[in-house]
mmCIF file of C-alpha atoms and ligand atoms in Angstrom:
data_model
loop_
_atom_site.group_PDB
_atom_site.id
_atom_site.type_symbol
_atom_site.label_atom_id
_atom_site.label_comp_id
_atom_site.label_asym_id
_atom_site.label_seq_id
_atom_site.Cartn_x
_atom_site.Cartn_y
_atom_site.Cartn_z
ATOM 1 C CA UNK L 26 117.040 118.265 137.362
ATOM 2 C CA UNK L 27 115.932 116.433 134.316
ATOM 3 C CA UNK L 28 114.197 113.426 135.397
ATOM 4 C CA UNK L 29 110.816 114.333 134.360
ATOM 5 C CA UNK L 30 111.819 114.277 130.750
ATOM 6 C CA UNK L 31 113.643 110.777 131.128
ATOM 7 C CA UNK L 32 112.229 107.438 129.332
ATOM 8 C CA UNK L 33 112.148 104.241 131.232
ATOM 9 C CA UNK L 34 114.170 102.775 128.221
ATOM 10 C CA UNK L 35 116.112 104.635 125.345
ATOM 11 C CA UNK L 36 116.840 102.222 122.483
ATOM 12 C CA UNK L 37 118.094 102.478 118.605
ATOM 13 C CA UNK L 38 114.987 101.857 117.137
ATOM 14 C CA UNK L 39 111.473 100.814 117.345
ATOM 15 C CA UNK L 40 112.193 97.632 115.568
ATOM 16 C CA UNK L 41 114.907 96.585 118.164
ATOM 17 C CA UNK L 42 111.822 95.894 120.985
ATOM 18 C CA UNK L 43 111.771 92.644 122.136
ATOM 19 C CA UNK L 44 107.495 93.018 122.481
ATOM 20 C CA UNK L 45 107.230 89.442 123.074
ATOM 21 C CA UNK L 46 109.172 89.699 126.484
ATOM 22 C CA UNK L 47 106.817 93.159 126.832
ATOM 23 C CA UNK L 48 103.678 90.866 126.600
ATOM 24 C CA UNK L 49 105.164 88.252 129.186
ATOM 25 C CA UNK L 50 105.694 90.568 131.318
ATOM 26 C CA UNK L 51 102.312 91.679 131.161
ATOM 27 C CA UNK L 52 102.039 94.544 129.095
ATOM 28 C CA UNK L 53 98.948 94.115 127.112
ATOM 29 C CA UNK L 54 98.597 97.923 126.005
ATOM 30 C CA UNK L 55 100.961 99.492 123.559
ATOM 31 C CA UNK L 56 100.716 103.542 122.433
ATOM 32 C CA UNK L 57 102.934 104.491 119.540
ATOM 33 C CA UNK L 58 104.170 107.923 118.291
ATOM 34 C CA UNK L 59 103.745 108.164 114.650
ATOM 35 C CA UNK L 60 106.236 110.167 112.748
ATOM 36 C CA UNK L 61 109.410 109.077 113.191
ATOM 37 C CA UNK L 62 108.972 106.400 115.679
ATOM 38 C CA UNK L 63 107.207 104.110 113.006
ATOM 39 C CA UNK L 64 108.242 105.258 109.885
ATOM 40 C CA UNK L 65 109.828 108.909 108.961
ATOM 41 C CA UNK L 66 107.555 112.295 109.047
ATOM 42 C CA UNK L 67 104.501 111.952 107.088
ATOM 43 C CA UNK L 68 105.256 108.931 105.074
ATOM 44 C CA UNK L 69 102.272 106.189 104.762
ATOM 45 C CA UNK L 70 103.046 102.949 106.430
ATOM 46 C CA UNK L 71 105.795 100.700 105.367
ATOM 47 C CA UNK L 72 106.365 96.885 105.063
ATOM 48 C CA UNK L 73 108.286 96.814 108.261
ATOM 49 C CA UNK L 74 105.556 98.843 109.990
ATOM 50 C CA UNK L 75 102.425 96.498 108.607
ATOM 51 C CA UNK L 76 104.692 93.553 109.218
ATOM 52 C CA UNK L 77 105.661 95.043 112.828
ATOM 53 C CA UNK L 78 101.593 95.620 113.867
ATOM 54 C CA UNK L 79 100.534 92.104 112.224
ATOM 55 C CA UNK L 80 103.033 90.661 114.781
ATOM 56 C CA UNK L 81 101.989 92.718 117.712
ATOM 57 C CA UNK L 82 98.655 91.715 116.897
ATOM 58 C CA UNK L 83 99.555 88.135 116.949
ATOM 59 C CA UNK L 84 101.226 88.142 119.873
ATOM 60 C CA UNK L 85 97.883 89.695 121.638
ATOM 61 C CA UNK L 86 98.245 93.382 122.123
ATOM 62 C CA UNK L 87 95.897 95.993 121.708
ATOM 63 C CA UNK L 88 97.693 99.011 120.315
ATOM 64 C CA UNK L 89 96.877 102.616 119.875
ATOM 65 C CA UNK L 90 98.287 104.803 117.323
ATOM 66 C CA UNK L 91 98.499 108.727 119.247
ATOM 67 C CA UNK L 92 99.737 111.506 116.605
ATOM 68 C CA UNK L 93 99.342 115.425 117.558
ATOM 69 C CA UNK L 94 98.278 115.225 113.579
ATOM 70 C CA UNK L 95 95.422 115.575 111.757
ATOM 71 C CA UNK L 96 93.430 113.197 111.096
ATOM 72 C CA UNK L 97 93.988 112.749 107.372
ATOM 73 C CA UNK L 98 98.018 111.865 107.925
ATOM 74 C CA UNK L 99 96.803 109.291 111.063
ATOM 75 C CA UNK L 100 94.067 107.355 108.801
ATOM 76 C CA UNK L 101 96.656 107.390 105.328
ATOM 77 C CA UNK L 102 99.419 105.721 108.011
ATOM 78 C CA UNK L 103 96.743 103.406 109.609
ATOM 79 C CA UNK L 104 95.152 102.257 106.390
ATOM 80 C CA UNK L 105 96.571 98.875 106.252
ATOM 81 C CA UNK L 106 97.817 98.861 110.037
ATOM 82 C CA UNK L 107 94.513 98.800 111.472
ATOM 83 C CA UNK L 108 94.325 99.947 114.810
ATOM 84 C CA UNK L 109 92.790 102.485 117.202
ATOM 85 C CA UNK L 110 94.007 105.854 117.243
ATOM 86 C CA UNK L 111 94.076 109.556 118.463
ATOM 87 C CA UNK L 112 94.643 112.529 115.999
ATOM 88 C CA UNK L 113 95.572 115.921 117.109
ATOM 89 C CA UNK L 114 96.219 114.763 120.471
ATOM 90 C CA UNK L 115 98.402 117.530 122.193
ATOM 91 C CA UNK L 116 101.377 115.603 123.288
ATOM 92 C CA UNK L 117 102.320 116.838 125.810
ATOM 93 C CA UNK L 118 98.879 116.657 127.513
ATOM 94 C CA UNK L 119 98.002 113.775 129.293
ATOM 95 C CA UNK L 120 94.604 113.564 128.231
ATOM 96 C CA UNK L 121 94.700 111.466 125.530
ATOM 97 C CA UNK L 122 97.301 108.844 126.850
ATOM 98 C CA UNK L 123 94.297 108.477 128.815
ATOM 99 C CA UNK L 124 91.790 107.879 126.165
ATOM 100 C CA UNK L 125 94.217 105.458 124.376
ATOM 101 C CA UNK L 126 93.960 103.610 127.593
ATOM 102 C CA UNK L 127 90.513 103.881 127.718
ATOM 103 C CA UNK L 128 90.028 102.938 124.105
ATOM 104 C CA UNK L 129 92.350 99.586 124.689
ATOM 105 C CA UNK L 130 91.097 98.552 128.369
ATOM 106 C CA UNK L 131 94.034 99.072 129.836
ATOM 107 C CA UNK L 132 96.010 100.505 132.283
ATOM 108 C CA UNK L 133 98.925 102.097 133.644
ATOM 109 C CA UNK L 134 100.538 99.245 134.977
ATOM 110 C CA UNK L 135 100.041 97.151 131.558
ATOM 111 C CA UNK L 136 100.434 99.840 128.928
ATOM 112 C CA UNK L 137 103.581 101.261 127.572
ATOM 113 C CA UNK L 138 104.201 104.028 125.651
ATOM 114 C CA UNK L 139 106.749 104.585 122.265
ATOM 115 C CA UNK L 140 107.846 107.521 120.750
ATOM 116 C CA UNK L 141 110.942 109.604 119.869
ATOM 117 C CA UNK L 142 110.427 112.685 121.138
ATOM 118 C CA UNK L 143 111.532 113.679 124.690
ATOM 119 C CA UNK L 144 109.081 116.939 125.582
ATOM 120 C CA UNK L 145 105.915 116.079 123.803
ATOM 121 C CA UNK L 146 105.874 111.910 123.512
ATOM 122 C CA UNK L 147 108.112 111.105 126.805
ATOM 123 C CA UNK L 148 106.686 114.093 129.104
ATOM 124 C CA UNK L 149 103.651 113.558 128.508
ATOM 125 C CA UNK L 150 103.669 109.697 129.260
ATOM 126 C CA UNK L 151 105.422 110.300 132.081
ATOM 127 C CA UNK L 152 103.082 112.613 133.480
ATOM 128 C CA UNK L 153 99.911 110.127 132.172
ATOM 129 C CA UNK L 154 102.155 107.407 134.763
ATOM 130 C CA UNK L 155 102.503 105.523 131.934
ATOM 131 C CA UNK L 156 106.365 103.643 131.198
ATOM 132 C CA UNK L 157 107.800 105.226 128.042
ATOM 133 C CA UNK L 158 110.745 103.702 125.601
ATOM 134 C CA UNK L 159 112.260 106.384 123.560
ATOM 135 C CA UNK L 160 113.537 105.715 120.089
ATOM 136 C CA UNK L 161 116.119 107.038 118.401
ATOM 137 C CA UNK L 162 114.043 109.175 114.939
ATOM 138 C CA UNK L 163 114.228 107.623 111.847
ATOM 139 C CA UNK L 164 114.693 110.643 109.467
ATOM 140 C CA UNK L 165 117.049 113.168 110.759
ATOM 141 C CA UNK L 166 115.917 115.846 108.753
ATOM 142 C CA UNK L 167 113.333 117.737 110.402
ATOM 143 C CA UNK L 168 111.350 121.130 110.287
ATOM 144 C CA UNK L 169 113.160 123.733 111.449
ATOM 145 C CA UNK L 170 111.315 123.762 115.154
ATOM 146 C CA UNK L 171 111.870 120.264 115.687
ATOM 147 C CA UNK L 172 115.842 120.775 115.510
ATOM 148 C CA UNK L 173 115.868 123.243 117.989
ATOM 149 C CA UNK L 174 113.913 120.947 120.173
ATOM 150 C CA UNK L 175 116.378 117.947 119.582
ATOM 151 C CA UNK L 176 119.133 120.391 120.333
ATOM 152 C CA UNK L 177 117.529 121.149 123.901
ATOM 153 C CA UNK L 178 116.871 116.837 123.919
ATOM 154 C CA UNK L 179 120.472 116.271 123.955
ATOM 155 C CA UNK L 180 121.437 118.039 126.388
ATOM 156 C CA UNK L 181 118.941 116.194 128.358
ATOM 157 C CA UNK L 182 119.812 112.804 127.195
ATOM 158 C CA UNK L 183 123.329 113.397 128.029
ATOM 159 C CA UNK L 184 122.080 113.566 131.937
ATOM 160 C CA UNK L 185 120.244 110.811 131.182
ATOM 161 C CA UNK L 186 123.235 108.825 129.561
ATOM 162 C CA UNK L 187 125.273 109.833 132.806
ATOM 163 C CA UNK L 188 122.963 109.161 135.450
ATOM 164 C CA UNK L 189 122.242 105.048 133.479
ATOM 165 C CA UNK L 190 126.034 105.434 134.537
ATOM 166 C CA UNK L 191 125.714 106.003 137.810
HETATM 167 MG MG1 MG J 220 107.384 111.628 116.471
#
């Protein structure tokens, strides 16, 4: 009944991926959430982000930053990241998964997609036919709309939890 909001792969953090296995399995493509996948709501990047996109980098990927914020917040978190990326992109809309694509030369069947929220970040993939990994938020405390959301998330991620079970 819930399936459409479920992630291919719910983990702890975005700093638990193993992107190395990722890339040798032939993802060459990575999209990331901003706030609160990378580092918490509306903070600039961190250490473990720069350090985190140097490596990706390394390894090979192209990676695209996709934020339904405006611009100023996306190019203060990018500034010494570096990558491509999509401001206001209405998450859930599937249009610009499809631009990051574009932007990266990539495809659905070597791009994934990483985020924390299950209706805007995780729909929306889903519905772009793009894998997603959800991540558990960094900051818990959140405006007042997105706790009603993550109250309406749990209930789906308990399905979720119980159908992994299966
Ligand atoms: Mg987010």
């Amino acid at each position: 009944m819930f399936d459409r909001f479920y992630p291919d792969r719910y983990v702890a953090s975005t700093y638990v991926i193993d992107f190395e296995k990722l890339y040798s399995e032939g993802v060459r493509g990575l999209i990331f959430d901003i706030d609160n996948t990378l580092v918490p709501h509306g903070a600039p990047a961190d250490e473990r982000a720069e350090e985190l996109f140097a490596r990706l980098k390394r390894i090979g990927f192209n990676c695209c930053l996709i934020s339904n914020n405006q611009e100023p917040r996306v190019r203060m978190f990018n500034k010494n990241i570096q990558v491509d990326y999509v401001y206001n992109a209405h998450k859930p809309s599937t249009k610009n998964y499809v631009k990051a694509m574009e932007i990266m030369g990539t495809g659905t069947a070597d791009t994934v997609f990483i985020g924390d929220q299950l209706f805007t970040d995780v729909w929306g993939a889903k519905r772009a036919g793009i894998p997603s990994i959800l991540v558990k938020p960094i900051h818990p405390k959140e405006e007042i709309q997105i706790v009603l959301k993550r109250y309406l998330e749990k209930i789906v991620l308990h399905f979720y939890k119980k159908s992994l079970n299966r």
